[in-house]
């Protein structure tokens, strides 16, 4: 934080991880904090209302901690700048989804990465962290994807403009689709 106001205690563990450049632990702590703030179990259970109601103060604190600890390399505002350079104000489609994943290092050589394949270092591409993906399910867990699509249908169709479920699933698992919703409903409202 800038010293103007004390950092709320719930962010002390995150700041400690970030100060030690323990990027993996900081990423997990960021997701834990976001879920705790919204009283959710997974990002996959968020609705457009959740994105619209995420407190700006919290997202700004999270972003400021990431940006300052990474010397401007990581954070939601860094991701937002990259996303807007590709997508404009509200657009997401398969090409943008994939390009965003490629730019952030979440997608390499046409394939979305598993969490353990991400680069947790300052040598990772700008915007690489915090990660917005979900762990890739086994091939036989199509029901999980269908459940996620039903729970998030109120904003997926708006964001994707009718992109096929297969394309939505690939972008969803890679994190780009979640970030598209986060960008459209949270970051712009919070002026990031």
Coordinates of C-alpha atoms in Angstrom, one line a residue:
X1 CA 0.0 0.0 0.0
X2 CA 1.1 3.6 -0.4
X3 CA 1.2 4.4 3.3
X4 CA -1.9 6.5 3.2
X5 CA -4.0 3.9 5.0
X6 CA -2.9 0.7 6.7
X7 CA -3.3 -2.5 4.8
X8 CA -6.3 -4.5 6.1
X9 CA -5.1 -7.6 8.0
X10 CA -6.7 -10.1 5.6
X11 CA -4.1 -9.0 3.0
X12 CA -1.0 -9.5 5.2
X13 CA -0.3 -13.0 4.1
X14 CA -0.6 -12.1 0.4
X15 CA 1.8 -9.2 0.9
X16 CA 4.2 -11.5 2.6
X17 CA 4.1 -14.0 -0.3
X18 CA 4.5 -11.1 -2.8
X19 CA 7.4 -9.5 -0.9
X20 CA 9.2 -12.9 -1.0
X21 CA 8.3 -13.3 -4.7
X22 CA 6.6 -16.5 -3.9
X23 CA 4.4 -16.0 -6.9
X24 CA 2.6 -19.4 -6.8
X25 CA 1.6 -19.0 -3.2
X26 CA 0.6 -15.4 -3.9
X27 CA -1.6 -16.5 -6.8
X28 CA -3.3 -19.1 -4.7
X29 CA -3.8 -16.6 -1.8
X30 CA -5.3 -14.1 -4.3
X31 CA -7.8 -16.6 -5.5
X32 CA -8.6 -17.6 -1.9
X33 CA -9.2 -14.0 -0.9
X34 CA -11.4 -13.3 -3.9
X35 CA -13.5 -16.4 -3.1
X36 CA -13.7 -15.4 0.6
X37 CA -14.8 -11.9 -0.2
X38 CA -17.6 -13.2 -2.4
X39 CA -18.4 -16.2 -0.2
X40 CA -17.9 -18.6 -3.2
X41 CA -16.2 -22.0 -3.4
X42 CA -14.8 -21.6 -7.0
X43 CA -14.5 -19.0 -9.7
X44 CA -16.7 -21.3 -11.8
X45 CA -19.6 -20.5 -9.6
X46 CA -19.6 -16.8 -10.1
X47 CA -22.5 -15.1 -11.8
X48 CA -22.6 -11.8 -13.6
X49 CA -24.0 -10.3 -10.4
X50 CA -20.9 -11.5 -8.5
X51 CA -18.7 -9.7 -11.0
X52 CA -20.8 -6.6 -10.8
X53 CA -20.7 -6.6 -6.9
X54 CA -17.1 -7.4 -6.3
X55 CA -15.9 -4.6 -4.0
X56 CA -13.8 -2.0 -5.8
X57 CA -11.7 -1.4 -2.7
X58 CA -10.7 -5.0 -2.6
X59 CA -9.8 -5.3 -6.2
X60 CA -7.8 -2.2 -6.1
X61 CA -5.8 -3.4 -3.0
X62 CA -5.2 -6.8 -4.7
X63 CA -4.0 -5.1 -7.9
X64 CA -1.8 -2.6 -6.1
X65 CA -0.1 -5.3 -4.1
X66 CA 0.6 -7.3 -7.3
X67 CA 1.7 -4.4 -9.4
X68 CA 4.0 -2.9 -6.8
X69 CA 5.6 -6.3 -5.8
X70 CA 6.2 -7.2 -9.5
X71 CA 7.5 -3.8 -10.5
X72 CA 4.5 -3.4 -12.9
X73 CA 4.7 -6.8 -14.5
X74 CA 1.8 -8.6 -12.8
X75 CA -1.7 -7.5 -11.7
X76 CA -5.3 -7.1 -12.8
X77 CA -4.6 -3.6 -14.3
X78 CA -1.7 -5.1 -16.4
X79 CA -4.0 -7.8 -17.6
X80 CA -6.8 -5.3 -18.3
X81 CA -4.5 -3.2 -20.5
X82 CA -3.5 -6.2 -22.5
X83 CA -7.1 -7.4 -22.7
X84 CA -8.4 -4.0 -23.9
X85 CA -5.6 -3.8 -26.5
X86 CA -7.0 -7.0 -28.0
X87 CA -10.7 -6.9 -27.3
X88 CA -11.8 -3.3 -27.1
X89 CA -14.4 -2.5 -24.5
X90 CA -16.8 -5.5 -24.4
X91 CA -15.9 -8.0 -27.0
X92 CA -14.6 -11.5 -26.6
X93 CA -14.6 -14.3 -29.1
X94 CA -12.4 -17.4 -29.7
X95 CA -9.7 -15.4 -31.5
X96 CA -9.4 -12.8 -28.8
X97 CA -9.7 -15.4 -26.1
X98 CA -6.8 -17.3 -27.6
X99 CA -4.7 -14.2 -28.3
X100 CA -5.2 -13.1 -24.7
X101 CA -4.1 -16.5 -23.4
X102 CA -1.0 -16.4 -25.7
X103 CA 0.0 -12.9 -24.6
X104 CA -0.2 -13.8 -20.9
X105 CA 1.5 -17.2 -21.3
X106 CA -1.6 -19.1 -20.3
X107 CA -1.7 -20.7 -23.8
X108 CA 1.4 -22.0 -25.6
X109 CA 1.6 -23.4 -29.1
X110 CA -2.1 -23.6 -29.4
X111 CA -2.7 -25.4 -26.0
X112 CA -4.0 -24.1 -22.7
X113 CA -1.6 -24.7 -19.9
X114 CA -2.3 -26.6 -16.7
X115 CA -1.8 -24.7 -13.5
X116 CA 1.5 -26.5 -12.8
X117 CA 2.8 -25.5 -16.3
X118 CA 2.6 -21.8 -15.6
X119 CA 5.7 -19.8 -15.1
X120 CA 5.8 -18.4 -11.6
X121 CA 8.7 -16.0 -12.0
X122 CA 9.4 -12.4 -13.2
X123 CA 10.5 -14.0 -16.5
X124 CA 6.9 -14.9 -17.2
X125 CA 5.1 -12.7 -19.8
X126 CA 3.6 -9.5 -18.5
X127 CA 0.1 -10.1 -17.0
X128 CA 0.8 -13.8 -16.4
X129 CA -0.4 -13.5 -12.8
X130 CA -2.8 -13.7 -11.1
X131 CA -4.2 -16.6 -13.1
X132 CA -7.8 -16.8 -13.9
X133 CA -8.1 -20.3 -15.2
X134 CA -9.5 -23.4 -13.6
X135 CA -7.9 -26.7 -13.5
X136 CA -8.5 -28.7 -16.6
X137 CA -11.0 -31.5 -15.9
X138 CA -10.5 -35.1 -17.1
X139 CA -11.8 -35.7 -20.6
X140 CA -14.8 -37.6 -19.3
X141 CA -16.1 -34.7 -17.1
X142 CA -18.2 -32.9 -19.7
X143 CA -20.9 -32.6 -17.1
X144 CA -18.7 -30.2 -15.1
X145 CA -18.4 -28.0 -18.1
X146 CA -22.1 -28.1 -18.8
X147 CA -22.8 -27.2 -15.2
X148 CA -20.4 -24.2 -15.4
X149 CA -22.1 -23.1 -18.6
X150 CA -25.5 -23.2 -17.1
X151 CA -24.5 -21.3 -14.0
X152 CA -22.8 -18.6 -16.0
X153 CA -25.1 -18.5 -19.0
X154 CA -26.4 -15.0 -18.2
X155 CA -23.1 -13.4 -19.3
X156 CA -21.3 -16.0 -21.4
X157 CA -23.5 -15.6 -24.4
X158 CA -23.2 -11.8 -24.2
X159 CA -19.5 -11.9 -24.0
X160 CA -18.9 -14.6 -26.6
X161 CA -21.5 -13.5 -29.1
X162 CA -22.8 -17.1 -29.6
X163 CA -19.4 -18.9 -29.7
X164 CA -19.8 -22.6 -29.7
X165 CA -19.8 -24.5 -26.4
X166 CA -16.5 -26.2 -27.4
X167 CA -14.8 -22.9 -27.9
X168 CA -16.3 -21.5 -24.7
X169 CA -15.0 -24.6 -22.8
X170 CA -11.5 -24.1 -24.1
X171 CA -11.4 -20.4 -23.3
X172 CA -13.1 -21.0 -19.9
X173 CA -10.6 -23.6 -18.9
X174 CA -7.7 -21.4 -20.0
X175 CA -8.9 -18.4 -18.0
X176 CA -9.6 -16.0 -20.8
X177 CA -13.3 -16.2 -20.6
X178 CA -13.4 -15.6 -16.9
X179 CA -11.1 -12.6 -17.4
X180 CA -13.5 -11.3 -20.1
X181 CA -16.3 -11.4 -17.6
X182 CA -14.1 -9.9 -14.8
X183 CA -13.0 -7.1 -17.2
X184 CA -16.5 -6.3 -18.5
X185 CA -18.2 -6.3 -15.1
X186 CA -15.6 -5.5 -12.4
X187 CA -12.4 -3.9 -13.6
X188 CA -14.1 -1.2 -15.7
X189 CA -16.5 -0.3 -12.9
X190 CA -13.5 0.0 -10.5
X191 CA -11.5 2.1 -12.9
X192 CA -8.6 -0.4 -13.4

